[in-house]
CSV table of C-alpha atoms in Angstrom, one decimal:
chain,number,residue,atom,x,y,z
A,1,MET,CA,17.4,5.5,-36.3
A,2,MET,CA,20.6,3.5,-35.6
A,3,GLN,CA,19.3,-0.4,-37.1
A,4,THR,CA,19.4,-2.6,-34.2
A,5,PRO,CA,22.3,-5.7,-35.2
A,6,PRO,CA,19.6,-9.2,-35.4
A,7,ASN,CA,21.1,-11.2,-33.1
A,8,GLN,CA,21.0,-8.1,-30.6
A,9,LYS,CA,17.8,-7.1,-31.3
A,10,GLN,CA,16.3,-11.1,-30.9
A,11,ALA,CA,18.2,-10.9,-27.3
A,12,VAL,CA,15.9,-7.6,-26.5
A,13,ASP,CA,12.9,-9.1,-27.4
A,14,SER,CA,13.9,-12.7,-25.6
A,15,HIS,CA,14.7,-10.7,-22.2
A,16,ARG,CA,12.0,-8.6,-22.9
A,17,LEU,CA,9.2,-11.7,-23.3
A,18,GLU,CA,11.1,-13.6,-20.1
A,19,ARG,CA,10.1,-10.5,-18.2
A,20,LEU,CA,6.8,-10.6,-19.2
A,21,ALA,CA,6.6,-14.3,-18.4
A,22,ALA,CA,8.3,-13.7,-14.8
A,23,GLY,CA,5.5,-10.9,-14.0
A,24,LEU,CA,2.5,-13.2,-15.3
A,25,LYS,CA,4.0,-16.2,-12.7
A,26,LEU,CA,4.1,-13.5,-10.2
A,27,ALA,CA,0.6,-12.7,-9.9
A,28,VAL,CA,-0.5,-15.5,-11.1
A,29,GLY,CA,1.2,-18.5,-9.8
A,30,SER,CA,2.1,-22.0,-11.6
A,31,GLY,CA,0.2,-22.9,-14.9
A,32,TRP,CA,-0.2,-19.0,-16.3
A,33,GLN,CA,1.0,-20.0,-19.6
A,34,ASN,CA,-2.3,-21.9,-19.7
A,35,LYS,CA,-4.7,-19.6,-18.8
A,36,ARG,CA,-6.0,-17.0,-21.6
A,37,TYR,CA,-5.6,-13.7,-21.2
A,38,GLY,CA,-7.6,-10.8,-22.0
A,39,VAL,CA,-5.7,-7.0,-22.8
A,40,ALA,CA,-7.5,-3.8,-21.9
A,41,VAL,CA,-5.5,-2.2,-24.7
A,42,SER,CA,-6.8,1.9,-24.8
A,43,GLY,CA,-4.4,2.2,-27.7
A,44,GLY,CA,-1.7,4.7,-25.3
A,45,PRO,CA,1.8,3.1,-25.8
A,46,ASP,CA,1.9,0.8,-22.8
A,47,SER,CA,-0.7,-0.6,-23.2
A,48,MET,CA,0.0,-1.2,-27.1
A,49,ALA,CA,3.5,-2.4,-25.7
A,50,LEU,CA,2.1,-4.9,-23.5
A,51,THR,CA,-0.4,-6.1,-26.4
A,52,TRP,CA,3.0,-6.4,-28.4
A,53,LEU,CA,4.7,-8.6,-25.8
A,54,MET,CA,1.3,-11.0,-24.8
A,55,ALA,CA,1.1,-11.7,-28.8
A,56,ASN,CA,4.2,-12.6,-28.7
A,57,LEU,CA,4.6,-14.7,-25.9
A,58,LEU,CA,0.8,-16.4,-25.5
A,59,PRO,CA,-0.3,-15.8,-29.1
A,60,GLU,CA,-2.6,-18.9,-29.0
A,61,ASN,CA,-4.1,-17.6,-25.1
A,62,MET,CA,-4.9,-13.9,-26.0
A,63,ALA,CA,-6.9,-11.9,-27.0
A,64,ALA,CA,-7.6,-7.3,-26.4
A,65,ALA,CA,-10.4,-5.5,-25.8
A,66,THR,CA,-10.9,-1.4,-26.1
A,67,VAL,CA,-13.3,0.6,-23.8
A,68,ASP,CA,-14.9,3.7,-25.7
A,69,HIS,CA,-16.6,6.0,-23.4
A,70,GLY,CA,-17.0,8.0,-26.4
A,71,PHE,CA,-15.8,11.0,-24.1
A,72,ARG,CA,-13.9,12.7,-27.4
A,73,SER,CA,-14.7,13.1,-30.6
A,74,ALA,CA,-11.3,11.2,-31.4
A,75,SER,CA,-11.9,8.1,-29.5
A,76,ALA,CA,-14.0,6.1,-31.4
A,77,GLU,CA,-10.9,6.7,-34.4
A,78,GLU,CA,-8.5,5.7,-31.8
A,79,ALA,CA,-10.8,3.0,-31.1
A,80,ARG,CA,-10.6,1.2,-34.8
A,81,MET,CA,-6.8,2.5,-34.9
A,82,VAL,CA,-6.4,-0.1,-32.1
A,83,ALA,CA,-8.4,-2.5,-34.2
A,84,GLY,CA,-7.0,-2.5,-37.6
A,85,TYR,CA,-3.6,-2.7,-35.7
A,86,CYS,CA,-4.7,-6.1,-33.8
A,87,ALA,CA,-6.2,-7.2,-37.3
A,88,HIS,CA,-3.2,-7.1,-38.6
A,89,GLU,CA,-1.8,-9.0,-36.2
A,90,HIS,CA,-4.5,-11.2,-36.3
A,91,ILE,CA,-5.4,-10.8,-32.4
A,92,ASN,CA,-8.9,-10.8,-31.7
A,93,HIS,CA,-10.2,-7.7,-30.8
A,94,GLN,CA,-13.5,-5.7,-29.9
A,95,ILE,CA,-14.5,-2.4,-29.0
A,96,LEU,CA,-16.8,-1.7,-26.2
A,97,CYS,CA,-18.8,1.1,-25.5
A,98,PRO,CA,-21.2,2.4,-22.5
A,99,ALA,CA,-25.2,1.3,-22.9
A,100,MET,CA,-25.5,4.4,-21.1
A,101,PRO,CA,-23.3,7.9,-20.4
A,102,ILE,CA,-21.3,8.3,-18.2
A,103,THR,CA,-22.5,10.0,-15.2
A,104,GLY,CA,-21.1,11.2,-11.2
A,105,SER,CA,-17.7,11.5,-10.6
A,106,LEU,CA,-16.2,11.3,-14.5
A,107,GLN,CA,-13.0,9.9,-13.6
A,108,ALA,CA,-14.0,7.5,-11.4
A,109,ALA,CA,-17.5,6.7,-12.7
A,110,ALA,CA,-15.4,6.2,-15.6
A,111,ARG,CA,-13.1,3.6,-14.1
A,112,ALA,CA,-16.2,1.4,-12.8
A,113,GLU,CA,-18.2,1.3,-15.9
A,114,ARG,CA,-14.3,0.4,-17.8
A,115,TYR,CA,-13.6,-3.1,-15.5
A,116,ARG,CA,-17.2,-4.0,-15.9
A,117,LEU,CA,-17.7,-4.3,-19.6
A,118,LEU,CA,-13.7,-5.4,-19.7
A,119,ASP,CA,-15.0,-8.1,-17.1
A,120,GLN,CA,-18.5,-9.0,-18.6
A,121,TRP,CA,-15.9,-9.0,-22.0
A,122,ARG,CA,-14.1,-11.7,-19.9
A,123,ARG,CA,-17.1,-13.7,-19.0
A,124,ASP,CA,-18.3,-13.9,-22.1
A,125,HIS,CA,-15.4,-15.1,-23.7
A,126,GLY,CA,-14.2,-18.1,-21.8
A,127,LEU,CA,-11.3,-15.8,-20.4
A,128,ASP,CA,-8.9,-15.7,-17.3
A,129,TYR,CA,-7.6,-12.8,-16.3
A,130,ILE,CA,-8.0,-9.3,-17.5
A,131,LEU,CA,-4.5,-8.0,-18.0
A,132,THR,CA,-3.5,-4.1,-17.6
A,133,ALA,CA,-0.4,-2.3,-18.8
A,134,HIS,CA,0.5,-0.5,-15.2
A,135,HIS,CA,4.2,-0.4,-14.6
A,136,ALA,CA,6.1,1.2,-12.2
A,137,ASP,CA,5.7,4.9,-12.9
A,138,ASP,CA,2.2,4.6,-12.4
A,139,GLN,CA,2.8,2.9,-9.0
A,140,LEU,CA,5.2,5.9,-7.8
A,141,GLU,CA,2.2,8.4,-9.3
A,142,THR,CA,-0.1,6.3,-7.5
A,143,LEU,CA,1.5,6.0,-4.0
A,144,PHE,CA,2.5,10.2,-3.8
A,145,MET,CA,-1.3,10.2,-4.3
A,146,ARG,CA,-1.6,8.3,-1.4
A,147,LEU,CA,0.8,9.5,0.9
A,148,ASN,CA,-1.1,12.8,0.2
A,149,ARG,CA,-4.5,11.3,1.4
A,150,SER,CA,-2.7,10.1,4.4
A,151,SER,CA,-3.7,6.6,3.2
A,152,GLY,CA,-2.6,3.3,5.7
A,153,VAL,CA,-1.0,0.4,5.0
A,154,ALA,CA,-4.1,-0.9,2.3
A,155,GLY,CA,-3.6,2.4,0.5
A,156,LEU,CA,-0.2,2.7,0.2
A,157,ALA,CA,-0.1,-1.1,-0.9
A,158,GLY,CA,-1.0,0.5,-4.3
A,159,VAL,CA,-1.7,-0.8,-7.0
A,160,ARG,CA,-1.8,-4.7,-6.6
A,161,ARG,CA,0.0,-6.9,-8.7
A,162,LYS,CA,-3.2,-9.1,-8.9
A,163,ASN,CA,-7.1,-8.0,-8.1
A,164,GLY,CA,-9.4,-10.7,-8.6
A,165,ARG,CA,-9.4,-11.4,-12.2
A,166,VAL,CA,-7.6,-8.3,-12.4
A,167,VAL,CA,-3.8,-8.9,-13.4
A,168,ARG,CA,-0.8,-6.5,-14.1
A,169,PRO,CA,2.4,-7.9,-15.3
A,170,LEU,CA,4.4,-4.7,-15.8
A,171,LEU,CA,4.6,-2.9,-12.9
A,172,GLN,CA,8.2,-3.5,-12.6
A,173,TRP,CA,9.1,-1.9,-15.9
A,174,ARG,CA,9.7,1.6,-17.0
A,175,ARG,CA,7.4,3.8,-19.2
A,176,ALA,CA,10.5,4.5,-21.1
A,177,GLU,CA,10.8,0.7,-21.6
A,178,LEU,CA,7.2,0.3,-22.8
A,179,LEU,CA,7.7,3.8,-24.8
A,180,ALA,CA,10.8,1.6,-26.2
A,181,VAL,CA,9.1,-1.3,-27.0
A,182,VAL,CA,6.3,0.5,-29.6
A,183,LEU,CA,9.5,3.0,-31.3
A,184,GLU,CA,11.2,-0.2,-32.0
A,185,GLU,CA,8.4,-2.6,-32.4
A,186,ASP,CA,6.9,0.4,-35.2
A,187,ILE,CA,3.5,-0.1,-33.5
A,188,PRO,CA,1.1,2.9,-33.5
A,189,PHE,CA,0.0,4.6,-30.7
A,190,ILE,CA,-1.8,7.5,-29.5
A,191,GLU,CA,-1.1,10.2,-26.4
A,192,ASP,CA,-4.5,10.2,-24.4
A,193,PRO,CA,-4.6,14.1,-23.8
A,194,SER,CA,-5.8,13.6,-20.2
A,195,ASN,CA,-3.0,12.2,-19.4
A,196,SER,CA,-1.1,15.9,-19.8
A,197,ASP,CA,-4.6,17.5,-18.6
A,198,GLN,CA,-3.4,19.6,-15.5
A,199,ARG,CA,-7.0,19.9,-13.9
A,200,PHE,CA,-6.4,16.2,-13.0
A,201,ASP,CA,-4.1,15.2,-9.8
A,202,ARG,CA,-2.2,12.4,-11.4
A,203,ALA,CA,-1.9,14.5,-14.7
A,204,ARG,CA,-0.2,17.0,-12.3
A,205,LEU,CA,2.1,14.8,-10.9
A,206,ARG,CA,2.8,13.2,-13.4
A,207,HIS,CA,4.3,16.4,-14.5
A,208,ALA,CA,6.4,16.6,-11.1
A,209,LEU,CA,7.8,13.6,-11.1
A,210,ALA,CA,8.6,13.3,-14.6
A,211,GLY,CA,12.7,15.5,-14.3
A,212,GLN,CA,13.5,13.8,-10.9
A,213,HIS,CA,15.9,11.5,-10.5
A,214,LEU,CA,16.1,11.8,-6.5
A,215,ILE,CA,13.2,8.8,-6.1
A,216,ASP,CA,14.1,5.2,-8.1
A,217,ALA,CA,10.6,4.4,-9.1
A,218,GLU,CA,11.0,1.0,-9.1
A,219,ALA,CA,12.4,0.5,-6.2
A,220,ALA,CA,8.8,2.2,-4.6
A,221,ALA,CA,7.2,-0.5,-6.4
A,222,ARG,CA,9.4,-3.2,-4.9
A,223,SER,CA,8.4,-1.3,-1.6
A,224,ALA,CA,4.6,-1.0,-2.8
A,225,GLY,CA,4.8,-5.3,-3.4
A,226,TYR,CA,6.2,-5.6,0.3
A,227,LEU,CA,3.2,-3.1,1.8
A,228,ALA,CA,0.8,-5.2,0.0
A,229,ASP,CA,2.1,-8.7,0.9
A,230,ALA,CA,1.3,-6.4,4.8
A,231,GLU,CA,-1.8,-5.8,4.4
A,232,ASP,CA,-2.1,-9.2,3.0
A,233,ALA,CA,-0.9,-10.3,6.8
A,234,VAL,CA,-3.0,-7.3,8.3
A,235,GLU,CA,-5.9,-9.2,6.7
A,236,TRP,CA,-4.9,-12.9,8.2
A,237,ALA,CA,-4.5,-11.3,11.5
A,238,VAL,CA,-8.2,-9.8,11.2
A,239,GLU,CA,-9.6,-13.1,10.4
A,240,GLN,CA,-7.5,-15.0,13.1
A,241,ALA,CA,-9.2,-12.5,16.3
A,242,LEU,CA,-12.5,-12.7,14.5
A,243,ALA,CA,-12.6,-16.4,14.6
A,244,ALA,CA,-11.4,-16.2,18.2
A,245,TRP,CA,-14.5,-15.1,19.5
A,246,PRO,CA,-17.3,-16.6,20.8
A,247,THR,CA,-19.2,-19.0,18.2
A,248,SER,CA,-22.5,-16.7,20.1
A,249,ASP,CA,-21.2,-13.2,18.8
A,250,GLY,CA,-23.6,-11.8,16.2
A,251,PRO,CA,-22.5,-9.6,14.2
A,252,ASN,CA,-23.7,-6.8,16.5
A,253,ILE,CA,-20.9,-7.3,18.7
A,254,ILE,CA,-17.8,-5.9,19.0
A,255,ARG,CA,-14.7,-7.5,21.1
A,256,ASP,CA,-11.4,-5.3,22.1
A,257,GLN,CA,-8.8,-7.5,23.9
A,258,ASN,CA,-5.8,-4.5,24.0
A,259,TYR,CA,-5.5,-4.8,19.8
A,260,PRO,CA,-2.9,-3.3,18.2
A,261,ASP,CA,-5.1,0.0,16.9
A,262,GLU,CA,-4.7,-1.1,13.2
A,263,LEU,CA,-6.6,-4.6,13.4
A,264,PHE,CA,-8.8,-2.8,16.0
A,265,ARG,CA,-9.8,-0.8,12.7
A,266,ARG,CA,-10.7,-3.0,11.1
A,267,ILE,CA,-12.8,-5.2,13.1
A,268,ILE,CA,-14.6,-2.0,13.8
A,269,LEU,CA,-14.6,-1.5,10.1
A,270,ARG,CA,-16.3,-4.5,9.2
A,271,ARG,CA,-18.8,-4.6,12.2
A,272,LEU,CA,-19.9,-1.6,10.5
A,273,ARG,CA,-20.0,-2.2,7.1
A,274,HIS,CA,-21.8,-5.8,7.9
A,275,HIS,CA,-24.8,-3.3,8.0
A,276,ARG,CA,-23.9,-1.2,6.0
A,277,PRO,CA,-21.8,-2.8,3.4
A,278,ASP,CA,-21.2,0.2,1.2
A,279,LEU,CA,-20.0,2.7,4.3
A,280,THR,CA,-17.2,4.8,3.8
A,281,VAL,CA,-14.8,5.8,7.1
A,282,ARG,CA,-12.4,8.2,6.9
A,283,ALA,CA,-9.1,7.7,9.4
A,284,ALA,CA,-9.0,10.5,11.5
A,285,THR,CA,-13.1,9.4,11.6
A,286,LEU,CA,-12.2,5.6,13.1
A,287,ASP,CA,-9.6,6.7,15.3
A,288,SER,CA,-11.7,9.3,16.8
A,289,LEU,CA,-14.2,6.3,16.8
A,290,ILE,CA,-12.0,3.8,18.6
A,291,SER,CA,-11.1,7.0,21.1
A,292,ALA,CA,-14.9,7.6,22.4
A,293,MET,CA,-14.8,3.6,22.4
A,294,ARG,CA,-12.0,3.5,25.1
A,295,ALA,CA,-13.1,6.2,27.0
A,296,GLY,CA,-16.2,4.4,27.7
A,297,ARG,CA,-18.0,7.1,25.4
A,298,ARG,CA,-21.0,6.0,23.2
A,299,ALA,CA,-20.7,7.0,19.0
A,300,MET,CA,-22.2,7.6,16.2
A,301,VAL,CA,-21.2,6.1,12.4
A,302,GLY,CA,-23.9,7.6,10.0
A,303,ASP,CA,-27.4,6.3,11.3
A,304,LEU,CA,-25.2,3.8,13.5
A,305,LEU,CA,-24.9,3.6,17.6
A,306,ILE,CA,-22.4,1.8,18.8
A,307,ASP,CA,-22.3,1.8,22.6
A,308,ARG,CA,-20.9,0.1,25.2
A,309,GLN,CA,-22.6,-2.9,27.0
A,310,PRO,CA,-23.7,-3.2,30.8
A,311,ARG,CA,-21.5,-4.0,33.1
A,312,SER,CA,-18.6,-4.7,30.3
A,313,ASP,CA,-15.3,-2.5,29.5
A,314,ALA,CA,-14.1,-4.5,26.2
A,315,ILE,CA,-18.0,-5.0,24.8
A,316,TRP,CA,-20.0,-2.5,22.5
A,317,LEU,CA,-22.8,-3.0,20.9
A,318,ILE,CA,-24.1,-1.5,17.3
A,319,SER,CA,-27.9,-0.8,16.9
A,320,ALA,CA,-29.3,1.7,14.4
A,321,ALA,CA,-29.7,5.7,16.2
A,322,PRO,CA,-33.2,6.3,17.8
A,323,ARG,CA,-34.6,8.2,14.9
A,324,ARG,CA,-35.7,12.1,15.1
A,325,ASN,CA,-38.7,13.2,15.6
A,326,ALA,CA,-39.2,16.3,12.7
A,327,HIS,CA,-42.5,16.9,15.2
A,328,LYS,CA,-40.8,17.7,18.8
A,329,ASN,CA,-39.8,21.2,18.8
A,330,ALA,CA,-42.4,22.1,16.1
């Protein structure tokens, strides 16, 4: 490999750190440089590149953690590889392991446990944010996956730049740019075999997108950012609509004041989730529900009944659906 002249390499590294700083400022806001960050590092090239970047940008304000779910025999060794690199670079690092084996839908359950462990680690160590290495190519894959599921604005907003205490400062970076960092800096990394496992939707989509040049991943990431802004605007409008209702309205009341469909969907969903916080309603089901309500028919969602208030065409009441009599036809 041809050696990069020292001055040119210094300029490249400086530019990279400026890009990371801009991503952090965009996500966290003013005072970003005084916050404390924990990097979620799996050992893959993306997260190893983020670890190197943070160690060069804010060495006194960062730590790193690796979650080892124990799914593969090699995962413990991979976590130790990350720990060894961090020790060599004087980066505070910890390996986090679930207390109990992961059950249920493997990918979803593993993801939930990973973020739970990371957030507990963040709180235990007084860190302000967890950083993940999601990038523009990840965002493009997410957008296509959600398009295939008929997602609305919320889904097409994709991976958010900031979600609670989780921050993703690399959403305008390409996968190839992060790979270049680890190769040029001679940083060790591993490739998770699940990334190319064709049993998983994302792996199949990644393979399909790998050779295309028609879709600009960075432009798609910017579009996802605009959709995230639109999502925030719609949620604000929902808050304004609900705040305008009479203060006597309880959580069992739904009003329709000729709201646009998207606002009405969210108003209904909020009211339903007040009664059933874990309720999941598909968009098609919600549209059928709205059609029934506006046609003056009662409707059911799970064990909740929505019925029009007598002498009103614009007010509905939510109640528990009557229990079926198991002995009625006995």
